[in-house]
PDB file of C-alpha atoms in Angstrom:
ATOM      1  CA  UNK A1424      -9.683  52.522   1.464  1.00  0.00           C
ATOM      2  CA  UNK A1425     -10.024  50.223  -1.527  1.00  0.00           C
ATOM      3  CA  UNK A1426      -6.345  49.406  -1.385  1.00  0.00           C
ATOM      4  CA  UNK A1427      -6.663  48.469   2.293  1.00  0.00           C
ATOM      5  CA  UNK A1428      -9.600  46.162   1.541  1.00  0.00           C
ATOM      6  CA  UNK A1429      -7.684  44.500  -1.298  1.00  0.00           C
ATOM      7  CA  UNK A1430      -4.676  43.962   0.961  1.00  0.00           C
ATOM      8  CA  UNK A1431      -6.864  42.422   3.662  1.00  0.00           C
ATOM      9  CA  UNK A1432      -8.534  40.141   1.101  1.00  0.00           C
ATOM     10  CA  UNK A1433      -5.135  39.082  -0.243  1.00  0.00           C
ATOM     11  CA  UNK A1434      -3.859  38.365   3.267  1.00  0.00           C
ATOM     12  CA  UNK A1435      -6.996  36.371   4.023  1.00  0.00           C
ATOM     13  CA  UNK A1436      -6.523  34.293   0.877  1.00  0.00           C
ATOM     14  CA  UNK A1437      -2.900  33.611   1.760  1.00  0.00           C
ATOM     15  CA  UNK A1438      -3.863  32.500   5.266  1.00  0.00           C
ATOM     16  CA  UNK A1439      -6.583  30.254   3.820  1.00  0.00           C
ATOM     17  CA  UNK A1440      -4.176  28.665   1.335  1.00  0.00           C
ATOM     18  CA  UNK A1441      -1.495  28.085   3.964  1.00  0.00           C
ATOM     19  CA  UNK A1442      -3.642  26.865   6.839  1.00  0.00           C
ATOM     20  CA  UNK A1443      -7.304  26.260   5.998  1.00  0.00           C
ATOM     21  CA  UNK A1444      -7.017  24.644   2.562  1.00  0.00           C
ATOM     22  CA  UNK A1445      -4.732  21.757   3.611  1.00  0.00           C
ATOM     23  CA  UNK A1446      -7.056  21.104   6.558  1.00  0.00           C
ATOM     24  CA  UNK A1447     -10.074  21.102   4.237  1.00  0.00           C
ATOM     25  CA  UNK A1448      -8.299  18.647   1.904  1.00  0.00           C
ATOM     26  CA  UNK A1449      -7.545  16.269   4.800  1.00  0.00           C
ATOM     27  CA  UNK A1450     -11.144  16.429   6.041  1.00  0.00           C
ATOM     28  CA  UNK A1451     -12.458  15.666   2.549  1.00  0.00           C
ATOM     29  CA  UNK A1452     -10.005  12.788   2.140  1.00  0.00           C
ATOM     30  CA  UNK A1453     -11.011  11.303   5.487  1.00  0.00           C
ATOM     31  CA  UNK A1454     -14.677  11.468   4.489  1.00  0.00           C
ATOM     32  CA  UNK A1455     -13.934   9.722   1.210  1.00  0.00           C
ATOM     33  CA  UNK A1456     -11.976   7.003   2.986  1.00  0.00           C
ATOM     34  CA  UNK A1457     -15.002   6.138   5.120  1.00  0.00           C
ATOM     35  CA  UNK A1458     -17.223   5.510   2.104  1.00  0.00           C
ATOM     36  CA  UNK A1459     -17.792   1.914   1.000  1.00  0.00           C
ATOM     37  CA  UNK A1460     -16.692   0.744  -2.409  1.00  0.00           C
ATOM     38  CA  UNK A1461     -19.399   0.024  -4.939  1.00  0.00           C
ATOM     39  CA  UNK A1462     -19.958  -3.670  -5.778  1.00  0.00           C
ATOM     40  CA  UNK A1463     -18.293  -3.064  -9.162  1.00  0.00           C
ATOM     41  CA  UNK A1464     -15.252  -1.404  -7.567  1.00  0.00           C
ATOM     42  CA  UNK A1465     -14.949  -4.228  -5.035  1.00  0.00           C
ATOM     43  CA  UNK A1466     -15.088  -6.845  -7.787  1.00  0.00           C
ATOM     44  CA  UNK A1467     -12.411  -4.999  -9.773  1.00  0.00           C
ATOM     45  CA  UNK A1468     -10.068  -4.936  -6.785  1.00  0.00           C
ATOM     46  CA  UNK A1469     -10.507  -8.656  -6.248  1.00  0.00           C
ATOM     47  CA  UNK A1470      -9.829  -9.287  -9.934  1.00  0.00           C
ATOM     48  CA  UNK A1471      -6.909  -6.864 -10.336  1.00  0.00           C
ATOM     49  CA  UNK A1472      -4.891  -7.728  -7.234  1.00  0.00           C
ATOM     50  CA  UNK A1473      -3.845 -11.382  -6.979  1.00  0.00           C
ATOM     51  CA  UNK A1474      -2.820 -10.852  -3.357  1.00  0.00           C
ATOM     52  CA  UNK A1475      -6.070  -9.140  -2.350  1.00  0.00           C
ATOM     53  CA  UNK A1476      -7.372 -12.102  -0.337  1.00  0.00           C
ATOM     54  CA  UNK A1477      -4.038 -12.251   1.513  1.00  0.00           C
ATOM     55  CA  UNK A1478      -4.169  -8.628   2.647  1.00  0.00           C
ATOM     56  CA  UNK A1479      -4.985  -8.047   6.284  1.00  0.00           C
ATOM     57  CA  UNK A1480      -8.288  -6.449   7.214  1.00  0.00           C
ATOM     58  CA  UNK A1481      -6.468  -3.194   7.988  1.00  0.00           C
ATOM     59  CA  UNK A1482      -4.552  -3.263   4.695  1.00  0.00           C
ATOM     60  CA  UNK A1483      -7.795  -3.761   2.762  1.00  0.00           C
ATOM     61  CA  UNK A1484      -9.455  -0.912   4.617  1.00  0.00           C
ATOM     62  CA  UNK A1485      -6.577   1.431   3.844  1.00  0.00           C
ATOM     63  CA  UNK A1486      -6.415   0.276   0.243  1.00  0.00           C
ATOM     64  CA  UNK A1487     -10.143   0.967  -0.245  1.00  0.00           C
ATOM     65  CA  UNK A1488      -9.766   4.468   1.132  1.00  0.00           C
ATOM     66  CA  UNK A1489      -6.726   5.259  -0.995  1.00  0.00           C
ATOM     67  CA  UNK A1490      -8.483   4.057  -4.131  1.00  0.00           C
ATOM     68  CA  UNK A1491     -11.438   6.370  -3.497  1.00  0.00           C
ATOM     69  CA  UNK A1492      -9.209   9.377  -2.821  1.00  0.00           C
ATOM     70  CA  UNK A1493      -7.070   8.618  -5.880  1.00  0.00           C
ATOM     71  CA  UNK A1494     -10.124   8.415  -8.134  1.00  0.00           C
ATOM     72  CA  UNK A1495     -11.422  11.731  -6.788  1.00  0.00           C
ATOM     73  CA  UNK A1496      -8.162  13.561  -7.470  1.00  0.00           C
ATOM     74  CA  UNK A1497      -6.858  12.212 -10.780  1.00  0.00           C
ATOM     75  CA  UNK A1498      -8.222  12.695 -14.279  1.00  0.00           C
ATOM     76  CA  UNK A1499      -8.202   9.792 -16.750  1.00  0.00           C
ATOM     77  CA  UNK A1500      -7.929  10.567 -20.453  1.00  0.00           C
ATOM     78  CA  UNK A1501      -8.398   7.967 -23.181  1.00  0.00           C
ATOM     79  CA  UNK A1502      -6.086   8.369 -26.167  1.00  0.00           C
ATOM     80  CA  UNK A1503      -6.259   7.067 -29.739  1.00  0.00           C
ATOM     81  CA  UNK A1504      -9.918   6.162 -29.372  1.00  0.00           C
ATOM     82  CA  UNK A1505      -9.702   4.279 -26.074  1.00  0.00           C
ATOM     83  CA  UNK A1506     -12.824   4.623 -23.930  1.00  0.00           C
ATOM     84  CA  UNK A1507     -11.655   4.578 -20.316  1.00  0.00           C
ATOM     85  CA  UNK A1508     -14.105   2.589 -18.189  1.00  0.00           C
ATOM     86  CA  UNK A1509     -14.637   2.576 -14.436  1.00  0.00           C
ATOM     87  CA  UNK A1510     -12.969  -0.829 -14.314  1.00  0.00           C
ATOM     88  CA  UNK A1511      -9.824   0.590 -15.944  1.00  0.00           C
ATOM     89  CA  UNK A1512      -9.732   3.504 -13.514  1.00  0.00           C
ATOM     90  CA  UNK A1513     -10.134   1.300 -10.450  1.00  0.00           C
ATOM     91  CA  UNK A1514      -7.494  -1.137 -11.723  1.00  0.00           C
ATOM     92  CA  UNK A1515      -4.928   1.632 -12.093  1.00  0.00           C
ATOM     93  CA  UNK A1516      -5.901   3.205  -8.771  1.00  0.00           C
ATOM     94  CA  UNK A1517      -5.742  -0.111  -6.892  1.00  0.00           C
ATOM     95  CA  UNK A1518      -2.254  -1.064  -8.067  1.00  0.00           C
ATOM     96  CA  UNK A1519      -0.921   2.477  -7.617  1.00  0.00           C
ATOM     97  CA  UNK A1520      -2.444   2.566  -4.123  1.00  0.00           C
ATOM     98  CA  UNK A1521      -0.252  -0.364  -3.051  1.00  0.00           C
ATOM     99  CA  UNK A1522       2.594   2.157  -3.003  1.00  0.00           C
ATOM    100  CA  UNK A1523       0.620   4.355  -0.589  1.00  0.00           C
ATOM    101  CA  UNK A1524      -0.210   1.805   2.114  1.00  0.00           C
ATOM    102  CA  UNK A1525       2.616   3.236   4.240  1.00  0.00           C
ATOM    103  CA  UNK A1526       0.274   6.172   4.946  1.00  0.00           C
ATOM    104  CA  UNK A1527       2.541   8.855   3.518  1.00  0.00           C
ATOM    105  CA  UNK A1528      -0.464  11.171   3.466  1.00  0.00           C
ATOM    106  CA  UNK A1529       0.163  12.243  -0.126  1.00  0.00           C
ATOM    107  CA  UNK A1530      -1.353  10.975  -3.341  1.00  0.00           C
ATOM    108  CA  UNK A1531       1.306  11.595  -5.977  1.00  0.00           C
ATOM    109  CA  UNK A1532       0.884  15.357  -5.517  1.00  0.00           C
ATOM    110  CA  UNK A1533       2.424  16.381  -8.857  1.00  0.00           C
ATOM    111  CA  UNK A1534       0.181  14.052 -10.830  1.00  0.00           C
ATOM    112  CA  UNK A1535      -2.972  15.447 -12.403  1.00  0.00           C
ATOM    113  CA  UNK A1536      -3.776  13.265 -15.415  1.00  0.00           C
ATOM    114  CA  UNK A1537      -3.372   9.646 -16.469  1.00  0.00           C
ATOM    115  CA  UNK A1538      -3.288   9.196 -20.235  1.00  0.00           C
ATOM    116  CA  UNK A1539      -4.261   5.712 -21.384  1.00  0.00           C
ATOM    117  CA  UNK A1540      -3.585   4.211 -24.803  1.00  0.00           C
ATOM    118  CA  UNK A1541      -5.094   0.953 -26.077  1.00  0.00           C
ATOM    119  CA  UNK A1542      -1.611  -0.497 -26.683  1.00  0.00           C
ATOM    120  CA  UNK A1543       1.951   0.700 -27.313  1.00  0.00           C
ATOM    121  CA  UNK A1544       2.249   4.305 -28.447  1.00  0.00           C
ATOM    122  CA  UNK A1545       4.893   6.119 -30.464  1.00  0.00           C
ATOM    123  CA  UNK A1546       6.951   9.060 -29.241  1.00  0.00           C
ATOM    124  CA  UNK A1547       9.739  11.022 -30.864  1.00  0.00           C
ATOM    125  CA  UNK A1548      13.096  11.028 -29.089  1.00  0.00           C
ATOM    126  CA  UNK A1549      16.195  13.104 -29.735  1.00  0.00           C
ATOM    127  CA  UNK A1550      19.225  10.872 -29.227  1.00  0.00           C
ATOM    128  CA  UNK A1551      22.886  11.889 -29.263  1.00  0.00           C
ATOM    129  CA  UNK A1552      24.910   9.491 -31.438  1.00  0.00           C
ATOM    130  CA  UNK A1553      28.278  11.141 -30.814  1.00  0.00           C
ATOM    131  CA  UNK A1554      30.331  13.748 -32.583  1.00  0.00           C
ATOM    132  CA  UNK A1555      27.777  16.399 -31.782  1.00  0.00           C
ATOM    133  CA  UNK A1556      25.212  14.628 -33.947  1.00  0.00           C
ATOM    134  CA  UNK A1557      21.654  14.299 -32.648  1.00  0.00           C
ATOM    135  CA  UNK A1558      19.127  12.007 -34.284  1.00  0.00           C
ATOM    136  CA  UNK A1559      15.368  12.062 -33.929  1.00  0.00           C
ATOM    137  CA  UNK A1560      13.837   8.603 -33.656  1.00  0.00           C
ATOM    138  CA  UNK A1561      10.378   7.140 -33.255  1.00  0.00           C
ATOM    139  CA  UNK A1562      10.191   4.873 -30.213  1.00  0.00           C
ATOM    140  CA  UNK A1563       7.351   2.582 -29.093  1.00  0.00           C
ATOM    141  CA  UNK A1564       6.532   2.852 -25.385  1.00  0.00           C
ATOM    142  CA  UNK A1565       4.236   1.107 -22.932  1.00  0.00           C
ATOM    143  CA  UNK A1566       4.319   3.763 -20.225  1.00  0.00           C
ATOM    144  CA  UNK A1567       6.101   6.825 -18.917  1.00  0.00           C
ATOM    145  CA  UNK A1568       5.995   9.237 -16.012  1.00  0.00           C
ATOM    146  CA  UNK A1569       6.471  12.973 -16.415  1.00  0.00           C
ATOM    147  CA  UNK A1570       7.946  15.208 -13.735  1.00  0.00           C
ATOM    148  CA  UNK A1571       5.218  17.759 -14.430  1.00  0.00           C
ATOM    149  CA  UNK A1572       1.725  16.305 -14.164  1.00  0.00           C
ATOM    150  CA  UNK A1573       1.104  13.171 -16.240  1.00  0.00           C
ATOM    151  CA  UNK A1574       1.519   9.400 -16.321  1.00  0.00           C
ATOM    152  CA  UNK A1575       1.030   7.564 -19.622  1.00  0.00           C
ATOM    153  CA  UNK A1576      -0.023   3.898 -19.667  1.00  0.00           C
ATOM    154  CA  UNK A1577      -0.857   1.170 -22.189  1.00  0.00           C
ATOM    155  CA  UNK A1578      -4.044  -0.710 -21.284  1.00  0.00           C
ATOM    156  CA  UNK A1579      -2.876  -3.752 -23.236  1.00  0.00           C
ATOM    157  CA  UNK A1580       0.290  -3.882 -21.119  1.00  0.00           C
ATOM    158  CA  UNK A1581      -1.725  -3.473 -17.926  1.00  0.00           C
ATOM    159  CA  UNK A1582      -3.873  -6.465 -18.893  1.00  0.00           C
ATOM    160  CA  UNK A1583      -0.768  -8.526 -19.615  1.00  0.00           C
ATOM    161  CA  UNK A1584       0.709  -7.556 -16.253  1.00  0.00           C
ATOM    162  CA  UNK A1585      -2.437  -8.698 -14.466  1.00  0.00           C
ATOM    163  CA  UNK A1586      -2.095 -12.194 -15.935  1.00  0.00           C
ATOM    164  CA  UNK A1587       1.669 -12.385 -15.242  1.00  0.00           C
ATOM    165  CA  UNK A1588       1.809 -10.870 -11.777  1.00  0.00           C
ATOM    166  CA  UNK A1589       4.937 -12.689 -10.589  1.00  0.00           C
ATOM    167  CA  UNK A1590       7.193 -11.950 -13.560  1.00  0.00           C
ATOM    168  CA  UNK A1591       8.637  -8.854 -11.881  1.00  0.00           C
ATOM    169  CA  UNK A1592       7.312  -6.422 -14.471  1.00  0.00           C
ATOM    170  CA  UNK A1593       4.341  -4.143 -13.907  1.00  0.00           C
ATOM    171  CA  UNK A1594       3.910  -0.910 -15.812  1.00  0.00           C
ATOM    172  CA  UNK A1595       1.677   0.697 -13.145  1.00  0.00           C
ATOM    173  CA  UNK A1596       4.043  -0.081 -10.266  1.00  0.00           C
ATOM    174  CA  UNK A1597       6.959   1.090 -12.411  1.00  0.00           C
ATOM    175  CA  UNK A1598       5.539   4.436 -13.505  1.00  0.00           C
ATOM    176  CA  UNK A1599       4.047   5.302 -10.123  1.00  0.00           C
ATOM    177  CA  UNK A1600       7.360   4.496  -8.442  1.00  0.00           C
ATOM    178  CA  UNK A1601       8.738   7.168 -10.767  1.00  0.00           C
ATOM    179  CA  UNK A1602       6.038   9.530  -9.461  1.00  0.00           C
ATOM    180  CA  UNK A1603       7.261   8.936  -5.903  1.00  0.00           C
ATOM    181  CA  UNK A1604      10.813   9.610  -7.067  1.00  0.00           C
ATOM    182  CA  UNK A1605       9.759  12.762  -8.943  1.00  0.00           C
ATOM    183  CA  UNK A1606       7.826  14.275  -6.059  1.00  0.00           C
ATOM    184  CA  UNK A1607      10.669  16.748  -5.412  1.00  0.00           C
ATOM    185  CA  UNK A1608      10.840  17.623  -9.112  1.00  0.00           C
ATOM    186  CA  UNK A1609      13.846  15.404  -9.878  1.00  0.00           C
ATOM    187  CA  UNK A1610      14.180  11.847 -11.137  1.00  0.00           C
ATOM    188  CA  UNK A1611      17.240  10.433  -9.404  1.00  0.00           C
ATOM    189  CA  UNK A1612      16.100   7.263  -7.687  1.00  0.00           C
ATOM    190  CA  UNK A1613      15.557   8.869  -4.289  1.00  0.00           C
ATOM    191  CA  UNK A1614      11.954   9.376  -3.134  1.00  0.00           C
ATOM    192  CA  UNK A1615      11.068  11.694  -0.277  1.00  0.00           C
ATOM    193  CA  UNK A1616      12.011   9.897   2.958  1.00  0.00           C
ATOM    194  CA  UNK A1617      10.598  10.457   6.433  1.00  0.00           C
ATOM    195  CA  UNK A1618      13.778  11.584   8.174  1.00  0.00           C
ATOM    196  CA  UNK A1619      16.976  13.262   7.032  1.00  0.00           C
ATOM    197  CA  UNK A1620      18.947  10.423   8.617  1.00  0.00           C
ATOM    198  CA  UNK A1621      17.233   7.926   6.289  1.00  0.00           C
ATOM    199  CA  UNK A1622      18.946   9.303   3.199  1.00  0.00           C
ATOM    200  CA  UNK A1623      22.394   8.042   4.179  1.00  0.00           C
ATOM    201  CA  UNK A1624      21.286   4.415   4.503  1.00  0.00           C
ATOM    202  CA  UNK A1625      19.241   4.727   1.314  1.00  0.00           C
ATOM    203  CA  UNK A1626      22.237   6.035  -0.650  1.00  0.00           C
ATOM    204  CA  UNK A1627      24.595   3.369   0.670  1.00  0.00           C
ATOM    205  CA  UNK A1628      22.346   0.402  -0.086  1.00  0.00           C
ATOM    206  CA  UNK A1629      20.938   1.654  -3.374  1.00  0.00           C
ATOM    207  CA  UNK A1630      24.364   2.625  -4.735  1.00  0.00           C
ATOM    208  CA  UNK A1631      25.824  -0.825  -4.001  1.00  0.00           C
ATOM    209  CA  UNK A1632      22.805  -2.652  -5.436  1.00  0.00           C
ATOM    210  CA  UNK A1633      22.626  -0.440  -8.521  1.00  0.00           C
ATOM    211  CA  UNK A1634      26.305  -0.908  -9.283  1.00  0.00           C
ATOM    212  CA  UNK A1635      25.972  -4.652  -8.809  1.00  0.00           C
ATOM    213  CA  UNK A1636      23.119  -4.760 -11.332  1.00  0.00           C
ATOM    214  CA  UNK A1637      25.150  -2.655 -13.780  1.00  0.00           C
ATOM    215  CA  UNK A1638      28.114  -5.024 -13.471  1.00  0.00           C
ATOM    216  CA  UNK A1639      26.008  -8.162 -13.921  1.00  0.00           C
ATOM    217  CA  UNK A1640      24.144  -6.644 -16.868  1.00  0.00           C
ATOM    218  CA  UNK A1641      27.411  -5.667 -18.568  1.00  0.00           C
ATOM    219  CA  UNK A1642      28.619  -9.263 -18.189  1.00  0.00           C
ATOM    220  CA  UNK A1643      25.350 -10.700 -19.486  1.00  0.00           C
ATOM    221  CA  UNK A1644      24.630 -12.424 -16.177  1.00  0.00           C
ATOM    222  CA  UNK A1645      21.090 -13.126 -15.015  1.00  0.00           C
ATOM    223  CA  UNK A1646      19.628 -11.264 -12.086  1.00  0.00           C
ATOM    224  CA  UNK A1647      16.358 -11.195 -10.168  1.00  0.00           C
ATOM    225  CA  UNK A1648      16.108  -7.530 -11.127  1.00  0.00           C
ATOM    226  CA  UNK A1649      15.253  -6.532 -14.696  1.00  0.00           C
ATOM    227  CA  UNK A1650      18.437  -5.401 -16.535  1.00  0.00           C
ATOM    228  CA  UNK A1651      16.554  -2.218 -17.509  1.00  0.00           C
ATOM    229  CA  UNK A1652      17.212  -1.062 -13.959  1.00  0.00           C
ATOM    230  CA  UNK A1653      20.857  -0.549 -14.902  1.00  0.00           C
ATOM    231  CA  UNK A1654      19.856   2.361 -17.167  1.00  0.00           C
ATOM    232  CA  UNK A1655      20.160   4.910 -14.342  1.00  0.00           C
ATOM    233  CA  UNK A1656      19.329   5.205 -10.602  1.00  0.00           C
ATOM    234  CA  UNK A1657      15.764   6.383 -11.331  1.00  0.00           C
ATOM    235  CA  UNK A1658      15.023   3.285 -13.408  1.00  0.00           C
ATOM    236  CA  UNK A1659      16.711   1.133 -10.773  1.00  0.00           C
ATOM    237  CA  UNK A1660      14.300   2.340  -8.083  1.00  0.00           C
ATOM    238  CA  UNK A1661      11.300   1.707 -10.361  1.00  0.00           C
ATOM    239  CA  UNK A1662      12.517  -1.783 -11.307  1.00  0.00           C
ATOM    240  CA  UNK A1663      13.352  -2.602  -7.683  1.00  0.00           C
ATOM    241  CA  UNK A1664       9.823  -1.587  -6.708  1.00  0.00           C
ATOM    242  CA  UNK A1665       8.290  -3.900  -9.316  1.00  0.00           C
ATOM    243  CA  UNK A1666      10.448  -6.772  -8.071  1.00  0.00           C
ATOM    244  CA  UNK A1667       9.671  -6.034  -4.405  1.00  0.00           C
ATOM    245  CA  UNK A1668       5.937  -6.397  -4.982  1.00  0.00           C
ATOM    246  CA  UNK A1669       5.946  -9.182  -7.581  1.00  0.00           C
ATOM    247  CA  UNK A1670       8.960 -11.349  -6.663  1.00  0.00           C
ATOM    248  CA  UNK A1671       9.469 -10.683  -2.948  1.00  0.00           C
ATOM    249  CA  UNK A1672      10.895 -14.091  -2.045  1.00  0.00           C
ATOM    250  CA  UNK A1673      13.527 -13.995  -4.775  1.00  0.00           C
ATOM    251  CA  UNK A1674      14.448 -10.410  -3.959  1.00  0.00           C
ATOM    252  CA  UNK A1675      14.741 -11.217  -0.241  1.00  0.00           C
ATOM    253  CA  UNK A1676      16.886 -14.287  -0.971  1.00  0.00           C
ATOM    254  CA  UNK A1677      19.320 -12.684  -3.411  1.00  0.00           C
ATOM    255  CA  UNK A1678      19.218  -9.021  -2.366  1.00  0.00           C
ATOM    256  CA  UNK A1679      18.300  -9.025   1.314  1.00  0.00           C
ATOM    257  CA  UNK A1680      19.580  -5.525   2.060  1.00  0.00           C
ATOM    258  CA  UNK A1681      17.628  -4.072  -0.863  1.00  0.00           C
ATOM    259  CA  UNK A1682      14.459  -5.899   0.186  1.00  0.00           C
ATOM    260  CA  UNK A1683      14.799  -4.640   3.765  1.00  0.00           C
ATOM    261  CA  UNK A1684      15.358  -1.072   2.563  1.00  0.00           C
ATOM    262  CA  UNK A1685      12.221  -1.150   0.397  1.00  0.00           C
ATOM    263  CA  UNK A1686      10.271  -2.792   3.215  1.00  0.00           C
ATOM    264  CA  UNK A1687      11.202   0.100   5.518  1.00  0.00           C
ATOM    265  CA  UNK A1688      10.190   2.637   2.880  1.00  0.00           C
ATOM    266  CA  UNK A1689       6.884   1.050   1.826  1.00  0.00           C
ATOM    267  CA  UNK A1690       6.114  -0.219   5.352  1.00  0.00           C
ATOM    268  CA  UNK A1691       4.941  -3.490   3.832  1.00  0.00           C
ATOM    269  CA  UNK A1692       6.093  -7.082   3.698  1.00  0.00           C
ATOM    270  CA  UNK A1693       4.850  -8.685   0.447  1.00  0.00           C
ATOM    271  CA  UNK A1694       6.267 -12.018   1.616  1.00  0.00           C
ATOM    272  CA  UNK A1695       3.182 -12.274   3.823  1.00  0.00           C
ATOM    273  CA  UNK A1696       0.924 -12.145   0.775  1.00  0.00           C
ATOM    274  CA  UNK A1697       2.266 -15.306  -0.878  1.00  0.00           C
TER     275      UNK A1697
END
């Protein structure tokens, strides 16, 4: 009898997890989206996003909702003595939420925690130098995205990015683009797309553009895209995302196919915000 009850309880839990829990999450998210921002949160959005006044009424409404859901789901952890304020949280959430305005319905599902340092932080890296020799080095970083559950950010770099919005470099956009890429557990420069047929066009355009950046970087030629994007396809997608949002006109002019591909993916046209 006890075994039967336990089996029924287990089955009930499985049914709840499969069907009821996702529905409950969506209902809770929809309730959060209908809440108004606090005056402080509103002021932070206006300060953090240079294009905020250029957003349409619908884009602002969606952005507000995504910020509130993001803040409810993600944990912020201050490192090396940094006290994470509400302003810092909203700033990160607002810029990350720009990547979600295409209504994907997901909020970086693998991400649980955002670690924030006051400035650059040091990590240890194992680097192969050839001949089977591996060296361990200390490297200063401004941000990184893990395939498991964390994003790491430098608050000093975030502040610099806010005052140099159109330089094509933004640590939040960069690392959260990695989160989109890593949603399937792999970092290969291919986020989850809506339809299977979309992957062919994505591969064709991204491969050509990535190779072009690699060639120009090897020759020391300037490019709209940051040369760091030639590191690998994952970094190329992150760099292309930064450029799409911060230097849309230049990207459209010099890399029209890439701009159009990112516009289809993000369902946004940053050219309208300038």
